[in-house]
């Protein structure tokens, strides 16, 4: 089987919400090859493609039952906003690292994170062997890769089974790496299922490690909640419902699920009522906001940051009486986020210009060296045009 013949899928995010092109999208495409990659690996039928479809294609978990097994590398380009920019490569379970057509340097060289999926309801000894081979090969090529292990399909099992499976897989995997002389390699383990929000929460943590500006975003959120009397705040990617940043307070799964459900409610209502008179107007825009008051004296507050991001806050009802202060602080927060976007975009353009400059310099040096080495006369070289021979 040749792994060079790869299927490429681009533009995974649905635009059903009326999203337009991001302002800097066309300029950022020139550096798309430099985006960090997330590799999805694991044995056949472990649930890799289902995870990708549910998280990034909004497929219903029940529909994944009809997905065919992946038999070639499938690339998915994620370019939803200036922070969430990466590629996902879904690998077939039967891939052979010792196949002569498997280019380890190309595949692992630009990899930011490697997600290995293990079916917790199956015999995972073979999966642990494949995990050890994968980590050993990838770490040798690129020691900077972040390794994430999804202990998947834990829906419908007891909490004791979940904890015992995680403990056993963690122990066996770390022991195997120690036997291979890779004690310094750190594996992160996540219990996941596509039938609840655990897969979104796990992928959020994976994506956050690929965001260079994560520390700046977290600091902004910490300042925002401290000065606004807010209990918890998430910065969500609206389409995928993964949070790209949150404040320093611990993440409670129930609170995260409430915030995800709130985004679904806002988007659904906006699509029904928001653009009824003018279908060309985006359903989620800079006027989008929502307030949901819970029966436990808690308020959920959503505000649009840009056409791809939303800030969702959990506030006590007595603190929400100061909504004017919260709204003013939010405007300051949104302006700061905009500045971080602009700095990121300028940095990308600078990197692209430097890369083009380096490539041009290499071309000029190689051309001059080739001519001088052949004993020819000195010619006037012009990059991009033919040399005139005197």
mmCIF file of C-alpha atoms in Angstrom, residues 69-338:
data_model
loop_
_atom_site.group_PDB
_atom_site.id
_atom_site.type_symbol
_atom_site.label_atom_id
_atom_site.label_comp_id
_atom_site.label_asym_id
_atom_site.label_seq_id
_atom_site.Cartn_x
_atom_site.Cartn_y
_atom_site.Cartn_z
ATOM 1 C CA UNK A 69 -12.885 2.540 7.573
ATOM 2 C CA UNK A 70 -10.101 4.937 6.537
ATOM 3 C CA UNK A 71 -7.740 3.334 4.002
ATOM 4 C CA UNK A 72 -5.549 6.328 3.132
ATOM 5 C CA UNK A 73 -4.202 9.452 4.809
ATOM 6 C CA UNK A 74 -6.903 12.147 4.851
ATOM 7 C CA UNK A 75 -5.806 15.754 5.316
ATOM 8 C CA UNK A 76 -8.136 18.372 6.764
ATOM 9 C CA UNK A 77 -7.153 22.039 6.756
ATOM 10 C CA UNK A 78 -8.535 23.932 9.770
ATOM 11 C CA UNK A 79 -8.436 27.685 9.185
ATOM 12 C CA UNK A 80 -11.328 29.034 11.213
ATOM 13 C CA UNK A 81 -9.691 32.016 12.906
ATOM 14 C CA UNK A 82 -6.283 33.515 13.556
ATOM 15 C CA UNK A 83 -5.683 31.300 16.571
ATOM 16 C CA UNK A 84 -7.126 27.992 15.405
ATOM 17 C CA UNK A 85 -4.973 27.282 12.368
ATOM 18 C CA UNK A 86 -3.685 23.763 11.875
ATOM 19 C CA UNK A 87 -4.036 20.647 9.785
ATOM 20 C CA UNK A 88 -5.482 17.327 10.894
ATOM 21 C CA UNK A 89 -4.137 14.199 9.231
ATOM 22 C CA UNK A 90 -6.251 11.085 9.772
ATOM 23 C CA UNK A 91 -4.116 7.955 9.322
ATOM 24 C CA UNK A 92 -5.364 4.469 8.466
ATOM 25 C CA UNK A 93 -5.025 1.978 11.298
ATOM 26 C CA UNK A 94 -3.031 -0.485 9.209
ATOM 27 C CA UNK A 95 -0.223 1.957 8.428
ATOM 28 C CA UNK A 96 3.250 0.399 8.524
ATOM 29 C CA UNK A 97 6.114 2.604 9.723
ATOM 30 C CA UNK A 98 8.630 0.249 8.101
ATOM 31 C CA UNK A 99 7.032 0.569 4.673
ATOM 32 C CA UNK A 100 9.629 2.117 2.307
ATOM 33 C CA UNK A 101 7.012 4.611 1.048
ATOM 34 C CA UNK A 102 6.396 5.958 4.585
ATOM 35 C CA UNK A 103 8.275 9.262 4.815
ATOM 36 C CA UNK A 104 8.757 9.732 8.559
ATOM 37 C CA UNK A 105 10.646 13.010 8.219
ATOM 38 C CA UNK A 106 7.891 14.604 6.133
ATOM 39 C CA UNK A 107 5.043 13.346 8.303
ATOM 40 C CA UNK A 108 6.483 13.915 11.776
ATOM 41 C CA UNK A 109 8.759 16.846 10.945
ATOM 42 C CA UNK A 110 6.066 19.539 10.969
ATOM 43 C CA UNK A 111 3.845 17.818 13.528
ATOM 44 C CA UNK A 112 2.691 19.852 16.515
ATOM 45 C CA UNK A 113 0.709 17.153 18.304
ATOM 46 C CA UNK A 114 0.093 13.449 17.842
ATOM 47 C CA UNK A 115 -3.230 12.072 19.082
ATOM 48 C CA UNK A 116 -3.254 8.302 19.516
ATOM 49 C CA UNK A 117 -6.745 6.830 19.943
ATOM 50 C CA UNK A 118 -7.239 3.638 21.988
ATOM 51 C CA UNK A 119 -10.565 1.799 22.133
ATOM 52 C CA UNK A 120 -11.105 1.290 25.879
ATOM 53 C CA UNK A 121 -13.787 -1.377 25.280
ATOM 54 C CA UNK A 122 -11.465 -3.556 23.197
ATOM 55 C CA UNK A 123 -8.326 -5.514 24.020
ATOM 56 C CA UNK A 124 -5.795 -2.684 23.996
ATOM 57 C CA UNK A 125 -2.536 -4.672 24.231
ATOM 58 C CA UNK A 126 -2.009 -4.457 20.453
ATOM 59 C CA UNK A 127 -2.853 -0.745 20.589
ATOM 60 C CA UNK A 128 -0.224 -0.181 23.298
ATOM 61 C CA UNK A 129 2.373 -1.914 21.129
ATOM 62 C CA UNK A 130 1.447 0.344 18.201
ATOM 63 C CA UNK A 131 1.512 3.384 20.511
ATOM 64 C CA UNK A 132 5.055 2.559 21.598
ATOM 65 C CA UNK A 133 6.208 2.153 17.979
ATOM 66 C CA UNK A 134 4.519 5.408 16.989
ATOM 67 C CA UNK A 135 5.961 7.489 19.835
ATOM 68 C CA UNK A 136 9.444 6.030 19.356
ATOM 69 C CA UNK A 137 9.454 6.797 15.642
ATOM 70 C CA UNK A 138 7.918 10.270 15.990
ATOM 71 C CA UNK A 139 10.112 11.394 18.895
ATOM 72 C CA UNK A 140 13.235 10.370 16.976
ATOM 73 C CA UNK A 141 12.239 12.618 14.060
ATOM 74 C CA UNK A 142 10.735 15.516 16.067
ATOM 75 C CA UNK A 143 11.366 15.683 19.854
ATOM 76 C CA UNK A 144 9.034 18.711 20.157
ATOM 77 C CA UNK A 145 5.846 16.751 19.374
ATOM 78 C CA UNK A 146 3.141 16.797 22.054
ATOM 79 C CA UNK A 147 1.792 13.268 22.578
ATOM 80 C CA UNK A 148 -1.883 12.895 23.543
ATOM 81 C CA UNK A 149 -3.585 9.560 24.220
ATOM 82 C CA UNK A 150 -7.376 9.449 23.896
ATOM 83 C CA UNK A 151 -8.799 6.524 25.876
ATOM 84 C CA UNK A 152 -11.888 6.454 23.719
ATOM 85 C CA UNK A 153 -15.393 4.950 23.745
ATOM 86 C CA UNK A 154 -15.816 5.226 27.520
ATOM 87 C CA UNK A 155 -19.528 5.997 27.175
ATOM 88 C CA UNK A 156 -21.858 3.513 28.829
ATOM 89 C CA UNK A 157 -19.225 2.125 31.220
ATOM 90 C CA UNK A 158 -18.897 2.645 34.953
ATOM 91 C CA UNK A 159 -16.612 5.234 36.513
ATOM 92 C CA UNK A 160 -14.621 2.420 38.114
ATOM 93 C CA UNK A 161 -14.012 0.889 34.688
ATOM 94 C CA UNK A 162 -12.893 4.262 33.332
ATOM 95 C CA UNK A 163 -10.429 4.857 36.145
ATOM 96 C CA UNK A 164 -9.062 1.317 36.024
ATOM 97 C CA UNK A 165 -8.610 1.476 32.236
ATOM 98 C CA UNK A 166 -6.819 4.809 32.444
ATOM 99 C CA UNK A 167 -4.569 3.594 35.269
ATOM 100 C CA UNK A 168 -3.684 0.361 33.441
ATOM 101 C CA UNK A 169 -3.049 2.044 30.056
ATOM 102 C CA UNK A 170 -1.011 4.815 31.690
ATOM 103 C CA UNK A 171 1.121 2.299 33.598
ATOM 104 C CA UNK A 172 1.750 0.004 30.636
ATOM 105 C CA UNK A 173 2.471 2.852 28.185
ATOM 106 C CA UNK A 174 4.976 4.607 30.460
ATOM 107 C CA UNK A 175 6.690 1.300 31.289
ATOM 108 C CA UNK A 176 7.038 0.491 27.577
ATOM 109 C CA UNK A 177 8.592 3.896 26.917
ATOM 110 C CA UNK A 178 10.983 3.465 29.829
ATOM 111 C CA UNK A 179 12.075 0.078 28.425
ATOM 112 C CA UNK A 180 12.703 1.823 25.090
ATOM 113 C CA UNK A 181 14.894 4.463 26.781
ATOM 114 C CA UNK A 182 12.334 7.258 26.402
ATOM 115 C CA UNK A 183 11.720 8.115 30.049
ATOM 116 C CA UNK A 184 11.713 11.833 29.219
ATOM 117 C CA UNK A 185 8.762 11.567 26.808
ATOM 118 C CA UNK A 186 5.531 12.748 28.441
ATOM 119 C CA UNK A 187 2.158 11.302 27.463
ATOM 120 C CA UNK A 188 -1.104 13.095 28.267
ATOM 121 C CA UNK A 189 -4.141 10.863 28.779
ATOM 122 C CA UNK A 190 -7.803 11.820 28.214
ATOM 123 C CA UNK A 191 -11.012 9.829 28.728
ATOM 124 C CA UNK A 192 -13.198 10.602 25.714
ATOM 125 C CA UNK A 193 -16.482 9.804 24.032
ATOM 126 C CA UNK A 194 -18.238 11.338 21.027
ATOM 127 C CA UNK A 195 -21.571 11.007 22.856
ATOM 128 C CA UNK A 196 -20.771 13.715 25.406
ATOM 129 C CA UNK A 197 -18.624 16.838 25.662
ATOM 130 C CA UNK A 198 -15.490 15.005 26.805
ATOM 131 C CA UNK A 199 -14.133 14.806 23.249
ATOM 132 C CA UNK A 200 -14.508 18.580 22.800
ATOM 133 C CA UNK A 201 -12.828 19.254 26.133
ATOM 134 C CA UNK A 202 -9.930 16.924 25.283
ATOM 135 C CA UNK A 203 -9.428 18.431 21.825
ATOM 136 C CA UNK A 204 -9.534 21.900 23.385
ATOM 137 C CA UNK A 205 -6.475 21.025 25.456
ATOM 138 C CA UNK A 206 -4.713 19.646 22.389
ATOM 139 C CA UNK A 207 -5.377 22.747 20.279
ATOM 140 C CA UNK A 208 -4.371 25.145 23.070
ATOM 141 C CA UNK A 209 -0.840 23.728 22.999
ATOM 142 C CA UNK A 210 -0.542 24.823 19.354
ATOM 143 C CA UNK A 211 -1.459 28.472 20.062
ATOM 144 C CA UNK A 212 1.663 30.610 20.636
ATOM 145 C CA UNK A 213 -0.452 33.422 22.132
ATOM 146 C CA UNK A 214 -2.139 31.163 24.716
ATOM 147 C CA UNK A 215 -0.423 32.829 27.691
ATOM 148 C CA UNK A 216 -1.520 36.291 26.511
ATOM 149 C CA UNK A 217 -5.117 35.136 26.075
ATOM 150 C CA UNK A 218 -5.197 33.543 29.520
ATOM 151 C CA UNK A 219 -3.790 36.692 31.117
ATOM 152 C CA UNK A 220 -6.459 38.799 29.417
ATOM 153 C CA UNK A 221 -9.182 36.464 30.665
ATOM 154 C CA UNK A 222 -7.771 36.531 34.210
ATOM 155 C CA UNK A 223 -7.814 40.335 34.208
ATOM 156 C CA UNK A 224 -11.321 40.391 32.763
ATOM 157 C CA UNK A 225 -12.930 38.094 35.337
ATOM 158 C CA UNK A 226 -11.024 39.699 38.238
ATOM 159 C CA UNK A 227 -12.280 43.174 37.378
ATOM 160 C CA UNK A 228 -15.807 42.085 36.454
ATOM 161 C CA UNK A 229 -16.760 39.754 39.299
ATOM 162 C CA UNK A 230 -17.090 36.759 36.958
ATOM 163 C CA UNK A 231 -16.814 33.174 38.183
ATOM 164 C CA UNK A 232 -15.558 31.532 34.977
ATOM 165 C CA UNK A 233 -14.946 32.563 31.352
ATOM 166 C CA UNK A 234 -14.287 30.566 28.185
ATOM 167 C CA UNK A 235 -13.102 31.865 24.811
ATOM 168 C CA UNK A 236 -14.864 29.546 22.360
ATOM 169 C CA UNK A 237 -14.389 28.750 18.715
ATOM 170 C CA UNK A 238 -18.072 28.940 17.798
ATOM 171 C CA UNK A 239 -18.154 26.358 15.018
ATOM 172 C CA UNK A 240 -16.273 23.502 16.678
ATOM 173 C CA UNK A 241 -17.194 24.413 20.302
ATOM 174 C CA UNK A 242 -13.645 23.867 21.490
ATOM 175 C CA UNK A 243 -12.392 26.523 23.873
ATOM 176 C CA UNK A 244 -9.067 28.006 22.849
ATOM 177 C CA UNK A 245 -8.457 29.679 26.212
ATOM 178 C CA UNK A 246 -9.918 30.001 29.690
ATOM 179 C CA UNK A 247 -8.955 31.691 32.934
ATOM 180 C CA UNK A 248 -6.840 30.180 35.706
ATOM 181 C CA UNK A 249 -9.734 28.760 37.735
ATOM 182 C CA UNK A 250 -10.289 24.979 37.360
ATOM 183 C CA UNK A 251 -12.517 23.781 34.532
ATOM 184 C CA UNK A 252 -15.689 22.067 35.716
ATOM 185 C CA UNK A 253 -17.091 19.692 33.100
ATOM 186 C CA UNK A 254 -20.688 20.557 33.920
ATOM 187 C CA UNK A 255 -20.000 24.277 33.468
ATOM 188 C CA UNK A 256 -18.242 23.596 30.174
ATOM 189 C CA UNK A 257 -21.220 21.565 28.941
ATOM 190 C CA UNK A 258 -23.608 24.386 29.864
ATOM 191 C CA UNK A 259 -21.506 26.866 27.881
ATOM 192 C CA UNK A 260 -21.422 24.537 24.858
ATOM 193 C CA UNK A 261 -25.182 24.112 24.995
ATOM 194 C CA UNK A 262 -25.604 27.881 25.207
ATOM 195 C CA UNK A 263 -23.646 28.328 21.973
ATOM 196 C CA UNK A 264 -25.938 25.808 20.255
ATOM 197 C CA UNK A 265 -29.009 27.678 21.498
ATOM 198 C CA UNK A 266 -27.702 31.061 20.325
ATOM 199 C CA UNK A 267 -26.699 29.774 16.888
ATOM 200 C CA UNK A 268 -29.980 27.905 16.351
ATOM 201 C CA UNK A 269 -32.122 30.878 17.364
ATOM 202 C CA UNK A 270 -29.970 33.270 15.313
ATOM 203 C CA UNK A 271 -30.358 31.119 12.207
ATOM 204 C CA UNK A 272 -34.130 30.992 12.693
ATOM 205 C CA UNK A 273 -34.833 34.617 13.602
ATOM 206 C CA UNK A 274 -31.640 36.645 13.258
ATOM 207 C CA UNK A 275 -31.443 36.952 9.468
ATOM 208 C CA UNK A 276 -35.061 36.361 8.478
ATOM 209 C CA UNK A 277 -35.437 39.652 6.574
ATOM 210 C CA UNK A 278 -32.032 39.567 4.924
ATOM 211 C CA UNK A 279 -30.547 36.090 4.374
ATOM 212 C CA UNK A 280 -27.201 37.637 3.359
ATOM 213 C CA UNK A 281 -26.671 39.072 6.845
ATOM 214 C CA UNK A 282 -24.595 36.688 9.038
ATOM 215 C CA UNK A 283 -26.594 35.062 11.808
ATOM 216 C CA UNK A 284 -23.685 35.466 14.231
ATOM 217 C CA UNK A 285 -22.272 39.001 14.108
ATOM 218 C CA UNK A 286 -20.933 41.789 16.322
ATOM 219 C CA UNK A 287 -24.415 42.365 17.774
ATOM 220 C CA UNK A 288 -24.807 38.778 18.933
ATOM 221 C CA UNK A 289 -25.232 38.317 22.672
ATOM 222 C CA UNK A 290 -27.311 36.217 25.008
ATOM 223 C CA UNK A 291 -28.284 36.057 28.666
ATOM 224 C CA UNK A 292 -29.586 32.849 30.260
ATOM 225 C CA UNK A 293 -30.598 32.928 33.911
ATOM 226 C CA UNK A 294 -30.355 29.577 35.687
ATOM 227 C CA UNK A 295 -32.465 28.424 38.630
ATOM 228 C CA UNK A 296 -29.404 28.311 40.904
ATOM 229 C CA UNK A 297 -28.813 32.093 40.930
ATOM 230 C CA UNK A 298 -26.273 31.781 38.124
ATOM 231 C CA UNK A 299 -26.242 33.711 34.844
ATOM 232 C CA UNK A 300 -24.715 32.555 31.538
ATOM 233 C CA UNK A 301 -23.596 35.521 29.452
ATOM 234 C CA UNK A 302 -22.413 35.260 25.838
ATOM 235 C CA UNK A 303 -20.845 38.025 23.773
ATOM 236 C CA UNK A 304 -19.439 37.921 20.260
ATOM 237 C CA UNK A 305 -15.686 38.646 20.047
ATOM 238 C CA UNK A 306 -15.418 38.284 16.269
ATOM 239 C CA UNK A 307 -17.204 36.259 13.609
ATOM 240 C CA UNK A 308 -15.476 33.083 14.802
ATOM 241 C CA UNK A 309 -14.994 33.579 18.534
ATOM 242 C CA UNK A 310 -17.417 34.033 21.420
ATOM 243 C CA UNK A 311 -16.810 34.774 25.089
ATOM 244 C CA UNK A 312 -19.064 32.780 27.420
ATOM 245 C CA UNK A 313 -19.107 33.754 31.102
ATOM 246 C CA UNK A 314 -20.579 32.205 34.226
ATOM 247 C CA UNK A 315 -21.650 34.936 36.662
ATOM 248 C CA UNK A 316 -23.443 35.006 39.979
ATOM 249 C CA UNK A 317 -26.772 36.819 39.787
ATOM 250 C CA UNK A 318 -25.764 39.489 42.310
ATOM 251 C CA UNK A 319 -22.574 40.242 40.340
ATOM 252 C CA UNK A 320 -24.553 40.560 37.096
ATOM 253 C CA UNK A 321 -26.345 43.569 38.609
ATOM 254 C CA UNK A 322 -23.190 45.460 37.531
ATOM 255 C CA UNK A 323 -23.751 44.559 33.859
ATOM 256 C CA UNK A 324 -22.613 48.000 32.720
ATOM 257 C CA UNK A 325 -19.163 47.413 34.232
ATOM 258 C CA UNK A 326 -19.027 43.923 32.710
ATOM 259 C CA UNK A 327 -19.952 45.263 29.260
ATOM 260 C CA UNK A 328 -17.326 48.022 29.450
ATOM 261 C CA UNK A 329 -14.647 45.559 30.524
ATOM 262 C CA UNK A 330 -15.719 43.256 27.697
ATOM 263 C CA UNK A 331 -15.194 46.029 25.124
ATOM 264 C CA UNK A 332 -11.683 46.541 26.507
ATOM 265 C CA UNK A 333 -11.113 42.769 26.352
ATOM 266 C CA UNK A 334 -12.340 42.570 22.750
ATOM 267 C CA UNK A 335 -10.042 45.438 21.725
ATOM 268 C CA UNK A 336 -7.091 43.648 23.326
ATOM 269 C CA UNK A 337 -7.991 40.436 21.490
ATOM 270 C CA UNK A 338 -8.101 42.391 18.227
#
